[in-house]
Amino acid sequence: MPRRFSLLLGLLTALSLLFCAGCSSEPQTQETPAVTGFSCDTDVSYQDMHVKGKLTRMEEGTLTFALDEPESLDGLTMKWDGATISFELYGMSFGVDPEAIPESALGQSIVNALDAVGQTEAAAANAEDGSAVVTGTSVSGEFELAFDPASGQLLSLRFPDLGMNATFSNFQTVTSETVE
């Protein structure tokens, strides 16, 4: 009987070691953040401006930012298509040269950073708060993009030289069929 018990104990020990071989105390990280095919709430501080709204990005080079705050801009939607920016308000739409509106740098900076991350294989470093951070340089300057290492969902974007900070919440994966 004791021999059977020790044989059973040895077998259980071997099985538990086999099952835990893939276990690691280090959290697994996703190599890259989700830089296309998403929609999220965004809170942006840019120089002396503070805006909130819904950010949607379907593909590289594009971005849609539907503003909710400040109240004076509620209902305004800005769209970047890589070459121009268009504004939509109360059913009216018009295109503008991005150089003519300095505030368009806000959205263009986000587009540039997400494009830069999507076009490179930058390694993400783990931050103290549990997020993963990618640093890089885009046309708009140096940036830091934080994301959730488990899901790839964006958490924040910072351009220190531009005085721009953006935080992202309520992140959802979207396709062209799910966009309103």
PDB file of C-alpha atoms in Angstrom:
ATOM      1  CA  MET A   1       0.000   0.000   0.000  1.00  0.00           C
ATOM      2  CA  PRO A   2       2.709   2.596   0.838  1.00  0.00           C
ATOM      3  CA  ARG A   3       4.377   1.847  -2.484  1.00  0.00           C
ATOM      4  CA  ARG A   4       1.156   2.574  -4.390  1.00  0.00           C
ATOM      5  CA  PHE A   5       0.747   5.816  -2.444  1.00  0.00           C
ATOM      6  CA  SER A   6       4.291   6.993  -3.264  1.00  0.00           C
ATOM      7  CA  LEU A   7       3.810   5.991  -6.931  1.00  0.00           C
ATOM      8  CA  LEU A   8       0.538   7.954  -7.053  1.00  0.00           C
ATOM      9  CA  LEU A   9       2.164  10.924  -5.323  1.00  0.00           C
ATOM     10  CA  GLY A  10       5.057  10.860  -7.823  1.00  0.00           C
ATOM     11  CA  LEU A  11       2.636  10.710 -10.745  1.00  0.00           C
ATOM     12  CA  LEU A  12       0.617  13.663  -9.395  1.00  0.00           C
ATOM     13  CA  THR A  13       3.798  15.672  -8.863  1.00  0.00           C
ATOM     14  CA  ALA A  14       4.955  14.979 -12.426  1.00  0.00           C
ATOM     15  CA  LEU A  15       1.568  15.951 -13.841  1.00  0.00           C
ATOM     16  CA  SER A  16       1.456  19.188 -11.855  1.00  0.00           C
ATOM     17  CA  LEU A  17       4.950  20.109 -13.058  1.00  0.00           C
ATOM     18  CA  LEU A  18       3.916  19.348 -16.628  1.00  0.00           C
ATOM     19  CA  PHE A  19       0.795  21.524 -16.398  1.00  0.00           C
ATOM     20  CA  CYS A  20       2.699  24.392 -14.788  1.00  0.00           C
ATOM     21  CA  ALA A  21       5.556  24.327 -17.279  1.00  0.00           C
ATOM     22  CA  GLY A  22       3.801  27.045 -19.265  1.00  0.00           C
ATOM     23  CA  CYS A  23       3.042  29.087 -16.162  1.00  0.00           C
ATOM     24  CA  SER A  24       5.130  32.162 -15.521  1.00  0.00           C
ATOM     25  CA  SER A  25       5.179  34.745 -12.769  1.00  0.00           C
ATOM     26  CA  GLU A  26       5.855  37.444 -15.378  1.00  0.00           C
ATOM     27  CA  PRO A  27       2.682  38.930 -16.876  1.00  0.00           C
ATOM     28  CA  GLN A  28       2.294  38.251 -20.559  1.00  0.00           C
ATOM     29  CA  THR A  29       2.338  41.368 -22.709  1.00  0.00           C
ATOM     30  CA  GLN A  30       0.935  42.036 -26.112  1.00  0.00           C
ATOM     31  CA  GLU A  31       3.694  43.248 -28.396  1.00  0.00           C
ATOM     32  CA  THR A  32       1.724  46.081 -29.973  1.00  0.00           C
ATOM     33  CA  PRO A  33      -1.210  48.268 -29.046  1.00  0.00           C
ATOM     34  CA  ALA A  34      -4.418  48.325 -31.081  1.00  0.00           C
ATOM     35  CA  VAL A  35      -3.810  51.284 -33.416  1.00  0.00           C
ATOM     36  CA  THR A  36      -6.646  50.700 -35.914  1.00  0.00           C
ATOM     37  CA  GLY A  37     -10.182  49.322 -35.772  1.00  0.00           C
ATOM     38  CA  PHE A  38     -11.266  50.939 -32.521  1.00  0.00           C
ATOM     39  CA  SER A  39     -13.519  53.538 -30.954  1.00  0.00           C
ATOM     40  CA  CYS A  40     -13.089  55.068 -27.499  1.00  0.00           C
ATOM     41  CA  ASP A  41     -13.841  58.044 -25.302  1.00  0.00           C
ATOM     42  CA  THR A  42     -11.002  60.550 -25.279  1.00  0.00           C
ATOM     43  CA  ASP A  43     -10.021  63.346 -22.942  1.00  0.00           C
ATOM     44  CA  VAL A  44      -7.339  65.617 -24.452  1.00  0.00           C
ATOM     45  CA  SER A  45      -5.370  68.522 -23.034  1.00  0.00           C
ATOM     46  CA  TYR A  46      -3.467  70.399 -25.711  1.00  0.00           C
ATOM     47  CA  GLN A  47      -1.631  73.570 -24.730  1.00  0.00           C
ATOM     48  CA  ASP A  48      -4.416  75.787 -23.283  1.00  0.00           C
ATOM     49  CA  MET A  49      -7.274  73.724 -24.788  1.00  0.00           C
ATOM     50  CA  HIS A  50      -9.199  70.859 -23.135  1.00  0.00           C
ATOM     51  CA  VAL A  51     -11.633  68.740 -25.167  1.00  0.00           C
ATOM     52  CA  LYS A  52     -13.537  65.483 -24.696  1.00  0.00           C
ATOM     53  CA  GLY A  53     -15.271  63.263 -27.179  1.00  0.00           C
ATOM     54  CA  LYS A  54     -15.378  59.987 -29.063  1.00  0.00           C
ATOM     55  CA  LEU A  55     -12.368  58.982 -31.118  1.00  0.00           C
ATOM     56  CA  THR A  56     -12.770  56.446 -33.948  1.00  0.00           C
ATOM     57  CA  ARG A  57      -9.982  55.059 -36.104  1.00  0.00           C
ATOM     58  CA  MET A  58     -10.659  52.475 -38.781  1.00  0.00           C
ATOM     59  CA  GLU A  59      -7.424  52.460 -40.758  1.00  0.00           C
ATOM     60  CA  GLU A  60      -3.971  53.971 -40.897  1.00  0.00           C
ATOM     61  CA  GLY A  61      -3.832  57.672 -41.753  1.00  0.00           C
ATOM     62  CA  THR A  62      -7.388  58.411 -40.625  1.00  0.00           C
ATOM     63  CA  LEU A  63      -9.126  59.584 -37.475  1.00  0.00           C
ATOM     64  CA  THR A  64     -12.571  60.857 -36.501  1.00  0.00           C
ATOM     65  CA  PHE A  65     -13.034  62.901 -33.338  1.00  0.00           C
ATOM     66  CA  ALA A  66     -16.641  63.726 -32.365  1.00  0.00           C
ATOM     67  CA  LEU A  67     -16.497  66.400 -29.651  1.00  0.00           C
ATOM     68  CA  ASP A  68     -18.743  66.505 -26.578  1.00  0.00           C
ATOM     69  CA  GLU A  69     -16.903  69.132 -24.513  1.00  0.00           C
ATOM     70  CA  PRO A  70     -16.510  72.013 -24.195  1.00  0.00           C
ATOM     71  CA  GLU A  71     -20.205  72.730 -24.622  1.00  0.00           C
ATOM     72  CA  SER A  72     -19.475  75.311 -27.317  1.00  0.00           C
ATOM     73  CA  LEU A  73     -18.042  72.522 -29.534  1.00  0.00           C
ATOM     74  CA  ASP A  74     -20.602  69.816 -28.691  1.00  0.00           C
ATOM     75  CA  GLY A  75     -21.718  68.154 -31.927  1.00  0.00           C
ATOM     76  CA  LEU A  76     -18.638  69.133 -33.931  1.00  0.00           C
ATOM     77  CA  THR A  77     -16.934  66.217 -35.689  1.00  0.00           C
ATOM     78  CA  MET A  78     -13.416  66.515 -37.085  1.00  0.00           C
ATOM     79  CA  LYS A  79     -12.127  63.980 -39.602  1.00  0.00           C
ATOM     80  CA  TRP A  80      -8.544  63.522 -40.732  1.00  0.00           C
ATOM     81  CA  ASP A  81      -8.014  61.544 -43.926  1.00  0.00           C
ATOM     82  CA  GLY A  82      -4.259  61.880 -44.220  1.00  0.00           C
ATOM     83  CA  ALA A  83      -4.251  64.973 -46.428  1.00  0.00           C
ATOM     84  CA  THR A  84      -7.099  67.170 -45.257  1.00  0.00           C
ATOM     85  CA  ILE A  85      -9.273  67.777 -42.267  1.00  0.00           C
ATOM     86  CA  SER A  86     -13.019  68.153 -42.549  1.00  0.00           C
ATOM     87  CA  PHE A  87     -15.467  69.568 -40.046  1.00  0.00           C
ATOM     88  CA  GLU A  88     -19.082  68.469 -39.689  1.00  0.00           C
ATOM     89  CA  LEU A  89     -21.658  70.341 -37.638  1.00  0.00           C
ATOM     90  CA  TYR A  90     -25.459  70.171 -37.851  1.00  0.00           C
ATOM     91  CA  GLY A  91     -25.345  68.320 -41.167  1.00  0.00           C
ATOM     92  CA  MET A  92     -22.956  70.767 -42.830  1.00  0.00           C
ATOM     93  CA  SER A  93     -19.478  69.653 -43.811  1.00  0.00           C
ATOM     94  CA  PHE A  94     -16.469  71.479 -45.171  1.00  0.00           C
ATOM     95  CA  GLY A  95     -12.821  70.623 -45.769  1.00  0.00           C
ATOM     96  CA  VAL A  96      -9.921  72.697 -44.497  1.00  0.00           C
ATOM     97  CA  ASP A  97      -6.196  72.743 -45.103  1.00  0.00           C
ATOM     98  CA  PRO A  98      -4.693  71.498 -41.800  1.00  0.00           C
ATOM     99  CA  GLU A  99      -2.017  74.206 -41.984  1.00  0.00           C
ATOM    100  CA  ALA A 100      -4.737  76.868 -41.736  1.00  0.00           C
ATOM    101  CA  ILE A 101      -5.939  75.671 -38.327  1.00  0.00           C
ATOM    102  CA  PRO A 102      -3.296  75.186 -35.613  1.00  0.00           C
ATOM    103  CA  GLU A 103      -5.781  73.241 -33.468  1.00  0.00           C
ATOM    104  CA  SER A 104      -5.850  70.542 -36.146  1.00  0.00           C
ATOM    105  CA  ALA A 105      -2.416  69.560 -34.836  1.00  0.00           C
ATOM    106  CA  LEU A 106      -4.234  67.852 -31.951  1.00  0.00           C
ATOM    107  CA  GLY A 107      -5.805  65.166 -34.157  1.00  0.00           C
ATOM    108  CA  GLN A 108      -2.928  65.079 -36.603  1.00  0.00           C
ATOM    109  CA  SER A 109      -0.543  64.340 -33.721  1.00  0.00           C
ATOM    110  CA  ILE A 110      -2.684  61.390 -32.645  1.00  0.00           C
ATOM    111  CA  VAL A 111      -2.821  60.121 -36.245  1.00  0.00           C
ATOM    112  CA  ASN A 112       0.958  60.491 -36.610  1.00  0.00           C
ATOM    113  CA  ALA A 113       1.733  58.656 -33.363  1.00  0.00           C
ATOM    114  CA  LEU A 114      -0.631  55.752 -34.107  1.00  0.00           C
ATOM    115  CA  ASP A 115       0.720  55.485 -37.650  1.00  0.00           C
ATOM    116  CA  ALA A 116       4.315  55.484 -36.345  1.00  0.00           C
ATOM    117  CA  VAL A 117       3.550  52.687 -33.876  1.00  0.00           C
ATOM    118  CA  GLY A 118       1.715  50.690 -36.540  1.00  0.00           C
ATOM    119  CA  GLN A 119       4.602  50.998 -39.021  1.00  0.00           C
ATOM    120  CA  THR A 120       7.383  49.942 -36.642  1.00  0.00           C
ATOM    121  CA  GLU A 121       8.053  47.045 -34.359  1.00  0.00           C
ATOM    122  CA  ALA A 122       8.845  49.144 -31.300  1.00  0.00           C
ATOM    123  CA  ALA A 123       9.252  47.105 -28.139  1.00  0.00           C
ATOM    124  CA  ALA A 124       6.894  47.893 -25.315  1.00  0.00           C
ATOM    125  CA  ALA A 125       8.313  48.414 -21.853  1.00  0.00           C
ATOM    126  CA  ASN A 126       6.318  47.530 -18.760  1.00  0.00           C
ATOM    127  CA  ALA A 127       5.407  50.551 -16.635  1.00  0.00           C
ATOM    128  CA  GLU A 128       5.051  50.563 -12.858  1.00  0.00           C
ATOM    129  CA  ASP A 129       1.256  50.871 -13.113  1.00  0.00           C
ATOM    130  CA  GLY A 130       1.021  47.592 -15.074  1.00  0.00           C
ATOM    131  CA  SER A 131       0.591  49.197 -18.482  1.00  0.00           C
ATOM    132  CA  ALA A 132       2.946  48.750 -21.406  1.00  0.00           C
ATOM    133  CA  VAL A 133       4.526  51.849 -22.962  1.00  0.00           C
ATOM    134  CA  VAL A 134       5.828  52.393 -26.474  1.00  0.00           C
ATOM    135  CA  THR A 135       7.979  55.453 -27.079  1.00  0.00           C
ATOM    136  CA  GLY A 136       8.741  56.801 -30.501  1.00  0.00           C
ATOM    137  CA  THR A 137       9.073  59.742 -32.812  1.00  0.00           C
ATOM    138  CA  SER A 138       6.568  60.828 -35.409  1.00  0.00           C
ATOM    139  CA  VAL A 139       6.238  63.823 -37.686  1.00  0.00           C
ATOM    140  CA  SER A 140       4.674  65.591 -34.680  1.00  0.00           C
ATOM    141  CA  GLY A 141       7.584  64.836 -32.331  1.00  0.00           C
ATOM    142  CA  GLU A 142       8.473  62.403 -29.569  1.00  0.00           C
ATOM    143  CA  PHE A 143       5.597  60.560 -27.895  1.00  0.00           C
ATOM    144  CA  GLU A 144       4.749  57.954 -25.271  1.00  0.00           C
ATOM    145  CA  LEU A 145       1.808  55.624 -25.901  1.00  0.00           C
ATOM    146  CA  ALA A 146       0.548  53.521 -22.969  1.00  0.00           C
ATOM    147  CA  PHE A 147      -1.684  50.518 -23.520  1.00  0.00           C
ATOM    148  CA  ASP A 148      -3.085  47.532 -21.659  1.00  0.00           C
ATOM    149  CA  PRO A 149      -0.634  44.677 -22.217  1.00  0.00           C
ATOM    150  CA  ALA A 150      -3.341  42.005 -22.026  1.00  0.00           C
ATOM    151  CA  SER A 151      -5.764  43.492 -24.556  1.00  0.00           C
ATOM    152  CA  GLY A 152      -3.788  46.079 -26.547  1.00  0.00           C
ATOM    153  CA  GLN A 153      -6.353  48.758 -25.640  1.00  0.00           C
ATOM    154  CA  LEU A 154      -4.968  52.284 -25.613  1.00  0.00           C
ATOM    155  CA  LEU A 155      -4.731  54.029 -22.237  1.00  0.00           C
ATOM    156  CA  SER A 156      -2.901  57.309 -22.880  1.00  0.00           C
ATOM    157  CA  LEU A 157      -0.797  59.261 -25.345  1.00  0.00           C
ATOM    158  CA  ARG A 158       1.629  62.006 -24.419  1.00  0.00           C
ATOM    159  CA  PHE A 159       3.617  64.462 -26.550  1.00  0.00           C
ATOM    160  CA  PRO A 160       5.829  66.270 -24.002  1.00  0.00           C
ATOM    161  CA  ASP A 161       7.162  68.878 -26.467  1.00  0.00           C
ATOM    162  CA  LEU A 162       3.675  69.767 -27.739  1.00  0.00           C
ATOM    163  CA  GLY A 163       2.088  69.995 -24.303  1.00  0.00           C
ATOM    164  CA  MET A 164      -0.442  67.349 -25.303  1.00  0.00           C
ATOM    165  CA  ASN A 165      -1.856  64.593 -23.105  1.00  0.00           C
ATOM    166  CA  ALA A 166      -4.699  62.283 -24.082  1.00  0.00           C
ATOM    167  CA  THR A 167      -6.389  59.568 -22.048  1.00  0.00           C
ATOM    168  CA  PHE A 168      -8.563  56.854 -23.557  1.00  0.00           C
ATOM    169  CA  SER A 169     -11.456  54.952 -21.952  1.00  0.00           C
ATOM    170  CA  ASN A 170     -14.402  52.747 -22.959  1.00  0.00           C
ATOM    171  CA  PHE A 171     -12.232  51.194 -25.669  1.00  0.00           C
ATOM    172  CA  GLN A 172     -14.118  49.054 -28.203  1.00  0.00           C
ATOM    173  CA  THR A 173     -12.960  47.133 -31.227  1.00  0.00           C
ATOM    174  CA  VAL A 174     -14.942  48.187 -34.292  1.00  0.00           C
ATOM    175  CA  THR A 175     -15.225  47.273 -37.938  1.00  0.00           C
ATOM    176  CA  SER A 176     -16.644  49.298 -40.798  1.00  0.00           C
ATOM    177  CA  GLU A 177     -19.972  47.470 -40.257  1.00  0.00           C
ATOM    178  CA  THR A 178     -20.180  48.499 -36.575  1.00  0.00           C
ATOM    179  CA  VAL A 179     -19.415  52.208 -37.075  1.00  0.00           C
ATOM    180  CA  GLU A 180     -22.524  54.401 -36.953  1.00  0.00           C
TER     181      GLU A 180
END
